[in-house]
Tab-separated table of C-alpha atoms in Angstrom:
chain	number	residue	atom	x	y	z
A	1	UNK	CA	-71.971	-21.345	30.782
A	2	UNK	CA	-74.310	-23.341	28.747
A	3	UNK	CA	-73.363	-21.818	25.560
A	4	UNK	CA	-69.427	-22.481	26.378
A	5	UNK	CA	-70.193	-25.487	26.988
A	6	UNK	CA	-72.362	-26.693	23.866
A	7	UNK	CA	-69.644	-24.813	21.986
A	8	UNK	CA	-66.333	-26.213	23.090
A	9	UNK	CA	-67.038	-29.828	21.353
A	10	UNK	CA	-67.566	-28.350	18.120
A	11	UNK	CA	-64.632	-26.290	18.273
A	12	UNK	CA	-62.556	-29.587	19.334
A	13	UNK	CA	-64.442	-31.569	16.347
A	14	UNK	CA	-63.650	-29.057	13.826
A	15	UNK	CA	-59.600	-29.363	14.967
A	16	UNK	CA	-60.028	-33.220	14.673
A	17	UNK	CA	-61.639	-34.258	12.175
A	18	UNK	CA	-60.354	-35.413	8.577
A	19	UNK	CA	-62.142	-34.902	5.938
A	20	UNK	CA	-64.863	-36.772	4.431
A	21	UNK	CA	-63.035	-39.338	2.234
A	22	UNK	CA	-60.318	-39.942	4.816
A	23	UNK	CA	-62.482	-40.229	8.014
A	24	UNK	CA	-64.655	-42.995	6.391
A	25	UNK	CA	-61.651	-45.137	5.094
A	26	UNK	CA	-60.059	-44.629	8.814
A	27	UNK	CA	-63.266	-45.749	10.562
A	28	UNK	CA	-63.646	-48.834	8.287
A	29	UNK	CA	-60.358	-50.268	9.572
A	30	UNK	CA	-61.098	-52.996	12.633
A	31	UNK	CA	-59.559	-51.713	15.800
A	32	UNK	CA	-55.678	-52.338	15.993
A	33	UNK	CA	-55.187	-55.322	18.585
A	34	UNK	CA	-53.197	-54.382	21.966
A	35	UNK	CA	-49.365	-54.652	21.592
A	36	UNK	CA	-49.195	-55.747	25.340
A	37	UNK	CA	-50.644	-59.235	24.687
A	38	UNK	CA	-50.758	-59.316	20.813
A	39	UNK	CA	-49.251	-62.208	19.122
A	40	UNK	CA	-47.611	-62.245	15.118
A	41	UNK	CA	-50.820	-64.125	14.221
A	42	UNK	CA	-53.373	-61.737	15.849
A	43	UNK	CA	-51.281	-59.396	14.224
A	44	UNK	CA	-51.372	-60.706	11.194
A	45	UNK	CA	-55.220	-61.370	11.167
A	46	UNK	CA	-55.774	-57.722	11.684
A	47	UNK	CA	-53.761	-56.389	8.652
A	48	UNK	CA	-55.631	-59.265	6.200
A	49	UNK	CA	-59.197	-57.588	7.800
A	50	UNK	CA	-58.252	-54.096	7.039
A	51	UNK	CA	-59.869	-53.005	3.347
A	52	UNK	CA	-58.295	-52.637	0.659
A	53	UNK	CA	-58.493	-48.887	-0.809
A	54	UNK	CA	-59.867	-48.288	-4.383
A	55	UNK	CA	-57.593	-46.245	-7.282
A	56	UNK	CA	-60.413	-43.449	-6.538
A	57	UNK	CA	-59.220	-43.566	-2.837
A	58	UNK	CA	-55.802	-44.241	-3.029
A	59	UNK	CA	-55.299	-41.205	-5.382
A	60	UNK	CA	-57.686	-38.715	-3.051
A	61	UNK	CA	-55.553	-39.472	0.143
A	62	UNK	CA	-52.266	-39.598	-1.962
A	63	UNK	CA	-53.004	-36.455	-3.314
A	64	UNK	CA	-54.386	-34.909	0.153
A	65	UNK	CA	-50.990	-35.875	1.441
A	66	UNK	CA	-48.809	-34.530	-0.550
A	67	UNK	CA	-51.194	-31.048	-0.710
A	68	UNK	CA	-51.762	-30.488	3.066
A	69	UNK	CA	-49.100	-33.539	4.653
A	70	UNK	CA	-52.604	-34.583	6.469
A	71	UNK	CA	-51.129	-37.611	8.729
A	72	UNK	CA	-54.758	-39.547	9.150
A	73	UNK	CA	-54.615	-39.629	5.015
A	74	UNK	CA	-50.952	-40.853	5.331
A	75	UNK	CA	-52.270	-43.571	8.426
A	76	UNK	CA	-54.556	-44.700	5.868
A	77	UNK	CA	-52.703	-44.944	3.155
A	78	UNK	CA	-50.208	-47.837	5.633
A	79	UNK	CA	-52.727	-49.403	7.130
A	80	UNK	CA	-54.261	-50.407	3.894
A	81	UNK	CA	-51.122	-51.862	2.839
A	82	UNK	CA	-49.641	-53.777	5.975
A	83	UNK	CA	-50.718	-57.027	4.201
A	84	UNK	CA	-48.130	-56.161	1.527
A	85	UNK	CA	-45.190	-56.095	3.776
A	86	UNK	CA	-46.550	-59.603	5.115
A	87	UNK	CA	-46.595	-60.952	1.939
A	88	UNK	CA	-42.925	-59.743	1.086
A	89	UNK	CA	-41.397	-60.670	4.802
A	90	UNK	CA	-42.349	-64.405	4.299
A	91	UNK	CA	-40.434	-64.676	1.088
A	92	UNK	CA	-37.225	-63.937	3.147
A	93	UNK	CA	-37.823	-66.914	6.510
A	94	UNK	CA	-35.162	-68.509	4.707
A	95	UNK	CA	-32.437	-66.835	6.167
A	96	UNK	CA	-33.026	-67.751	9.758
A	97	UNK	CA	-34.617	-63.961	11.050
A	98	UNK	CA	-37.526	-63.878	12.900
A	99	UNK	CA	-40.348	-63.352	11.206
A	100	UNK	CA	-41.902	-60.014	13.150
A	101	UNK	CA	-38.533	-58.264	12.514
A	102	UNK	CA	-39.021	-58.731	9.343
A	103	UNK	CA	-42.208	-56.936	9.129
A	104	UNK	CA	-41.366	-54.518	11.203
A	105	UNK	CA	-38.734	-53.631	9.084
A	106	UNK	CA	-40.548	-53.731	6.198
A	107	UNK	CA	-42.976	-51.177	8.040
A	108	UNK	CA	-40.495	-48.601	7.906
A	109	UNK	CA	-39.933	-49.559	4.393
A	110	UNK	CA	-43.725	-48.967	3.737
A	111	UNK	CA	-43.681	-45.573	5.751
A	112	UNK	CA	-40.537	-44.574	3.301
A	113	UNK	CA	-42.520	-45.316	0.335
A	114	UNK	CA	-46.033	-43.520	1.529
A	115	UNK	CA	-43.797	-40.407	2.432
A	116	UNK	CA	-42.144	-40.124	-0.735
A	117	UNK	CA	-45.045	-41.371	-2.973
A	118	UNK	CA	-46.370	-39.176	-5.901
A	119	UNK	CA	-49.619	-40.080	-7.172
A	120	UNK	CA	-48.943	-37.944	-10.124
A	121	UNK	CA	-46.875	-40.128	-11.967
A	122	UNK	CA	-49.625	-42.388	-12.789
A	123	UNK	CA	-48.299	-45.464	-10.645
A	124	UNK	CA	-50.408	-47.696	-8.067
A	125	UNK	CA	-48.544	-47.090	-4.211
A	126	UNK	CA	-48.019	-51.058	-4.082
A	127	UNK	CA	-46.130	-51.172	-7.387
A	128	UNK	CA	-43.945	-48.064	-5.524
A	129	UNK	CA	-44.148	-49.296	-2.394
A	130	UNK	CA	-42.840	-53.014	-2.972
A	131	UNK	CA	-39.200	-51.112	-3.582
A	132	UNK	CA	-38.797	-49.286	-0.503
A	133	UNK	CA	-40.121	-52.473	1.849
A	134	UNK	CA	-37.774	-54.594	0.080
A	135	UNK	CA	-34.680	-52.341	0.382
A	136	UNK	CA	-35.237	-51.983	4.020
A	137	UNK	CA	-35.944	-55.815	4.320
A	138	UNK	CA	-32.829	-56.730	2.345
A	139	UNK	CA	-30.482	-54.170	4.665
A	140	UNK	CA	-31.621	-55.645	7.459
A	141	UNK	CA	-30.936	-59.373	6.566
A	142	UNK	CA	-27.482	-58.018	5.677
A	143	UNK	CA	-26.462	-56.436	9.109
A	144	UNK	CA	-28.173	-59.176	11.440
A	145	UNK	CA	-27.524	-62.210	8.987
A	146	UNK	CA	-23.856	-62.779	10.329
A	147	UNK	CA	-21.343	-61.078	12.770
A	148	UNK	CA	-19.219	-60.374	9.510
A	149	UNK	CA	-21.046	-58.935	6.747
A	150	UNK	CA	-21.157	-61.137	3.729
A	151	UNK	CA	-22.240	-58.514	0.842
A	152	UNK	CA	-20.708	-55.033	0.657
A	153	UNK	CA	-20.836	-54.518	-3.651
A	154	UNK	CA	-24.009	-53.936	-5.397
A	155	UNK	CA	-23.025	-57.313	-7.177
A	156	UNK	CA	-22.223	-59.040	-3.916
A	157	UNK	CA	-25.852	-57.765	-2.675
A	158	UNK	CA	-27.265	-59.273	-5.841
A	159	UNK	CA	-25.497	-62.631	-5.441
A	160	UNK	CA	-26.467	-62.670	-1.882
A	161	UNK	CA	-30.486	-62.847	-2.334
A	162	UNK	CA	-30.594	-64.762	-6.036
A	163	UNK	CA	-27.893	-67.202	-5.093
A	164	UNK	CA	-29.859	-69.679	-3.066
A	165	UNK	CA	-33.148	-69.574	-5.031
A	166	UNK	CA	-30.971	-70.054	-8.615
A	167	UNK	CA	-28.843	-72.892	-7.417
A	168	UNK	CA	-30.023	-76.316	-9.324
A	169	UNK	CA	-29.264	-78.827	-6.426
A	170	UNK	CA	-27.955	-77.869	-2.873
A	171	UNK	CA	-24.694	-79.749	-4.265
A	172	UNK	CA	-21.432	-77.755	-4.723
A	173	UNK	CA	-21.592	-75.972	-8.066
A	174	UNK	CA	-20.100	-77.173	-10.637
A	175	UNK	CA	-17.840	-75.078	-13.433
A	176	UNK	CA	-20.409	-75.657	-15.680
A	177	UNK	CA	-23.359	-74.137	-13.136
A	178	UNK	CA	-21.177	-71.132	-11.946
A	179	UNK	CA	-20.739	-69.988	-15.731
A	180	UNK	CA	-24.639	-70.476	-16.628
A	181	UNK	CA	-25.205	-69.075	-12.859
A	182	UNK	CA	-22.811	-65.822	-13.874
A	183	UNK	CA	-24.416	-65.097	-17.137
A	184	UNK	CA	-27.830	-65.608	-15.576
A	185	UNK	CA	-27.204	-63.279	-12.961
A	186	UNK	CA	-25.109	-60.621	-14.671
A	187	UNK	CA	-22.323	-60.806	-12.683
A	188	UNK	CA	-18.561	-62.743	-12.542
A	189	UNK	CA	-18.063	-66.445	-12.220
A	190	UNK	CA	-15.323	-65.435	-9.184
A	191	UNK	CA	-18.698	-63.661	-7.704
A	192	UNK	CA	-20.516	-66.444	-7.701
A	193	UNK	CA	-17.609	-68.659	-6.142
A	194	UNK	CA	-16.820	-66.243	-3.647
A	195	UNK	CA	-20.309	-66.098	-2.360
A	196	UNK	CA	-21.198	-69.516	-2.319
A	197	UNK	CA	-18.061	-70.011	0.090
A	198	UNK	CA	-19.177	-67.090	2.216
A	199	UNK	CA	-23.090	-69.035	2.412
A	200	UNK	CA	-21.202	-72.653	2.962
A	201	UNK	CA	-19.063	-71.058	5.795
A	202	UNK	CA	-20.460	-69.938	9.127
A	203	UNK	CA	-19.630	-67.751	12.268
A	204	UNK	CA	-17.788	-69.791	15.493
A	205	UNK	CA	-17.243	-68.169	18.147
A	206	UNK	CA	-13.323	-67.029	19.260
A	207	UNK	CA	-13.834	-68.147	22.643
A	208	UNK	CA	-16.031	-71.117	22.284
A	209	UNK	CA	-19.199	-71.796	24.858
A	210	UNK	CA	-18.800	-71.952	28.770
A	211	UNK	CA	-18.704	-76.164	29.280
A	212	UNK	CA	-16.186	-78.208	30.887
A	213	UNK	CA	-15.905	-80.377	28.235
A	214	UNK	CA	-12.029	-81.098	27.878
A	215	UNK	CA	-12.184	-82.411	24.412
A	216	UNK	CA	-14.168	-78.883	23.488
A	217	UNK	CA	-11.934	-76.463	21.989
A	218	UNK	CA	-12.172	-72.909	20.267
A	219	UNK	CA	-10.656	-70.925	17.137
A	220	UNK	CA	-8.555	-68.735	20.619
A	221	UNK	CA	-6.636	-72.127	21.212
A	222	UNK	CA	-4.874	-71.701	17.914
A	223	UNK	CA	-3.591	-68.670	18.317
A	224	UNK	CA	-0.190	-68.187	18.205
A	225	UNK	CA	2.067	-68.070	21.640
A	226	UNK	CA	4.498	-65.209	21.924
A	227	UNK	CA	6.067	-66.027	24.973
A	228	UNK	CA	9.059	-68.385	23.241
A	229	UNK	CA	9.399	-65.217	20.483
A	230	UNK	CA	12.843	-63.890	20.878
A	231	UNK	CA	12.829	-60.224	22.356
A	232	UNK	CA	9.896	-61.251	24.515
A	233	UNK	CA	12.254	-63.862	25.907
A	234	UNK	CA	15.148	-60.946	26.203
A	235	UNK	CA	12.243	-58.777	27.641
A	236	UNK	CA	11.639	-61.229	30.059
A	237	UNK	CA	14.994	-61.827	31.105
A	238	UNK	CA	15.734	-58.499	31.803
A	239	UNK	CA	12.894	-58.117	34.242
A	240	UNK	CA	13.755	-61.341	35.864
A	241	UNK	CA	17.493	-59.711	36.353
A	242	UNK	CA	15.920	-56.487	38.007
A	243	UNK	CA	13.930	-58.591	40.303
A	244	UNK	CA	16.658	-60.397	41.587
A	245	UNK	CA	20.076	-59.863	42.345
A	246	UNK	CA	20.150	-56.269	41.022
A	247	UNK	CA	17.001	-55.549	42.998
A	248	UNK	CA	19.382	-56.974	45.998
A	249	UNK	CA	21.972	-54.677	45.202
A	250	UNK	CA	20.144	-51.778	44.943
A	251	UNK	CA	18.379	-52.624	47.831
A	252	UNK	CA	21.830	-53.136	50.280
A	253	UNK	CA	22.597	-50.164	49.033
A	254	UNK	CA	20.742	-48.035	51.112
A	255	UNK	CA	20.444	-47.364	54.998
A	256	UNK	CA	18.133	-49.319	57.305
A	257	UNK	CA	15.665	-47.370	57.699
A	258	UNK	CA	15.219	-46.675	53.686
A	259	UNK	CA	15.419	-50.208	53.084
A	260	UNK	CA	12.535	-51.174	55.518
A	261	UNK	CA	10.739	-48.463	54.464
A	262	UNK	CA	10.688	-49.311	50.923
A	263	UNK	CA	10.454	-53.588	51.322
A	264	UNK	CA	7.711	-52.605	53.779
A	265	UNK	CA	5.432	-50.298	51.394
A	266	UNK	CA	6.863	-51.990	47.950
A	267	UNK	CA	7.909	-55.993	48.369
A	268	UNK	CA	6.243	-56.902	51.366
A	269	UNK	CA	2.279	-57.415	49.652
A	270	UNK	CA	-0.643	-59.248	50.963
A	271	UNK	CA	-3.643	-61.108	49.166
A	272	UNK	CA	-4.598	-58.508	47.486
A	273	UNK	CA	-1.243	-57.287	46.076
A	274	UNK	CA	-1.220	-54.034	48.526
A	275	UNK	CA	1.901	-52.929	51.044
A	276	UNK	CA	1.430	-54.366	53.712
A	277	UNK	CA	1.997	-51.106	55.826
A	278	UNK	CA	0.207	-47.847	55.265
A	279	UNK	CA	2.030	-44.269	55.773
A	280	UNK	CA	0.812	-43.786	58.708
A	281	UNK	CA	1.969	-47.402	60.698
A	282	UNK	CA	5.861	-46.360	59.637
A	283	UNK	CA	5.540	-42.920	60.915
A	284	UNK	CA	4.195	-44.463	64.277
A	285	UNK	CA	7.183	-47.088	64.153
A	286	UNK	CA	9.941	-44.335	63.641
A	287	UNK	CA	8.019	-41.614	65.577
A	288	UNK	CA	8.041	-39.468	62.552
A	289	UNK	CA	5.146	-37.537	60.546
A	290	UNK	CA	3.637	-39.499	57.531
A	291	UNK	CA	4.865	-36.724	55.160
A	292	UNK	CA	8.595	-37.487	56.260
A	293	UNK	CA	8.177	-41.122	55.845
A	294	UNK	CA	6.913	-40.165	52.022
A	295	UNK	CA	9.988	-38.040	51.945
A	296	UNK	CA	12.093	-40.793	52.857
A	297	UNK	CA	10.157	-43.709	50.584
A	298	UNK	CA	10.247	-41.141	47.643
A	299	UNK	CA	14.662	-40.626	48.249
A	300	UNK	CA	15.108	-44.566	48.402
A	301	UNK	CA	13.090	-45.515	44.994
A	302	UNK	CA	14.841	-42.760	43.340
A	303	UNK	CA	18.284	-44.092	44.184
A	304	UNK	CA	17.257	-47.133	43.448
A	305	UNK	CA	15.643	-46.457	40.206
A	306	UNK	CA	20.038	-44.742	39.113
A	307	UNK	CA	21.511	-47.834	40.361
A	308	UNK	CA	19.159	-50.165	38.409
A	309	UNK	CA	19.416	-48.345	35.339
A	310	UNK	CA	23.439	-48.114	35.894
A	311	UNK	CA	23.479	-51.547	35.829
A	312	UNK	CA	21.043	-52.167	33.521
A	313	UNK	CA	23.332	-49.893	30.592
């Protein structure tokens, strides 16, 4: 037993542990704050505290990574850069997201990058990395920026984040700032007209908010009524006919019993638009089963249903 014992750990430590280069890089990071009651700036102070890795390092835990897919090399290899994506998120406040989505988008990003990373190609991780957390960052300012998406063409996308940082005054452009915007950009002077509409417009809401205000109104108010449109008008005529003197008709047309039958299950309705008498209450008022009273009720509507469409042709 005392040999099992003094044996297990080192069996366990042996499973766990990275090797030398990676272990001391993880160990040198400061402890990760709690996500329960961590803030964006506790956050924030963590990733500035955690070292930066050397080329030597960098290109060890790269290269162990790719060789073996070690996950504490690839841990490292983030954590070491999570100041990057900081630094990139707060270029894009501008555009009204919050600023922990934007990291944590640009985390994935990051992730991307580390995956995909080859340290063969002679190329620092940040200079490789600074793609991937921007592509993720830009695709999520795209979906969440506005109900409608605003850029769907790889010139539209272009427009969209060099627009507002290229525009001379927050003034209207002018012909003569569209054309030197265009050739600046690389793209059409429509483009750039197009888009700076889409930025000066913004979403409203169909239905408008909830208050009582009568002078409030909403973009469903303008819509246009139907109701005076010609064949709803016929439509509506029609039905009115069947619901009254033909319904009459149709209705004197049968014997007393049907007719109290169906004006009892059918026309007579309460608050809650149900028949006011069930099955069973007609079968006890004629001292017949349910089933025959169905029988009955299911004779009547048919007949009725002939003589309605008879007049109706």
């Amino acid at each position: 037993m005392i040999q099992k014992k003094a044996y297990k750990p080192q069996l366990q430590a042996r499973q766990t542990l990275p090797t030398a280069q990676t272990a001391a890089a993880t160990l040198a990071f400061p402890m990760l704050p709690s996500l329960g009651v961590g803030t964006l700036d506790s956050y924030i102070s963590y990733v500035n505290r955690v070292p930066m890795l050397s080329a030597a390092e960098e290109l060890h835990l790269a290269q162990e990574f790719r060789r073996t897919e070690n996950v504490d090399a690839a841990k490292t290899l983030v954590l070491s850069h999570l100041r990057l994506v900081v630094s990139v998120a707060r270029q894009y406040l501008g555009y009204g997201i919050p600023h922990a989505d934007l990291i944590q988008e640009g985390n994935i990003g990051l992730m991307k990058a580390v995956k995909r990373y080859d340290p063969n190609q002679g190329a620092r991780l940040v200079s490789y990395a600074i793609h991937w957390i921007k592509a993720e960052i830009h695709e999520y300012i795209l979906k969440n920026w506005r109900l409608v998406k605003v850029a769907t063409t790889k010139a539209q996308r272009k427009l969209f984040f060099n627009l507002r940082s290229n525009k001379p005054t927050l003034a209207a452009l002018t012909p003569n700032e569209v054309e030197a915007l265009a050739k600046a950009l690389d793209v059409k002077g429509s483009d750039v007209k197009e888009m700076e509409m889409r930025f000066a417009g913004g979403d409203v809401a169909l239905e408008g908010d909830d208050t009582d205000d009568e002078s409030a109104y909403a973009p469903i108010q303008w819509l246009a009524d139907n109701s005076q449109e010609p064949t709803e008008m016929m439509a509506a005529a029609a039905t009115d006919a069947l619901h009254g003197p033909q319904l009459d008709q149709a209705l004197m047309a049968l014997d007393e019993r049907s007719r109290n039958i169906v004006q009892s299950r059918w026309l007579a309705m309460d608050a809650d638009g149900n028949g006011t008498k069930t099955l069973h209450d007609l079968a006890s008022e004629y001292g017949i089963s349910a089933e025959r009273v169905r029988q009955i009720e299911t004779a009547a509507l048919k007949k009725m249903r002939s003589l309605l469409q008879t007049e109706a042709a």
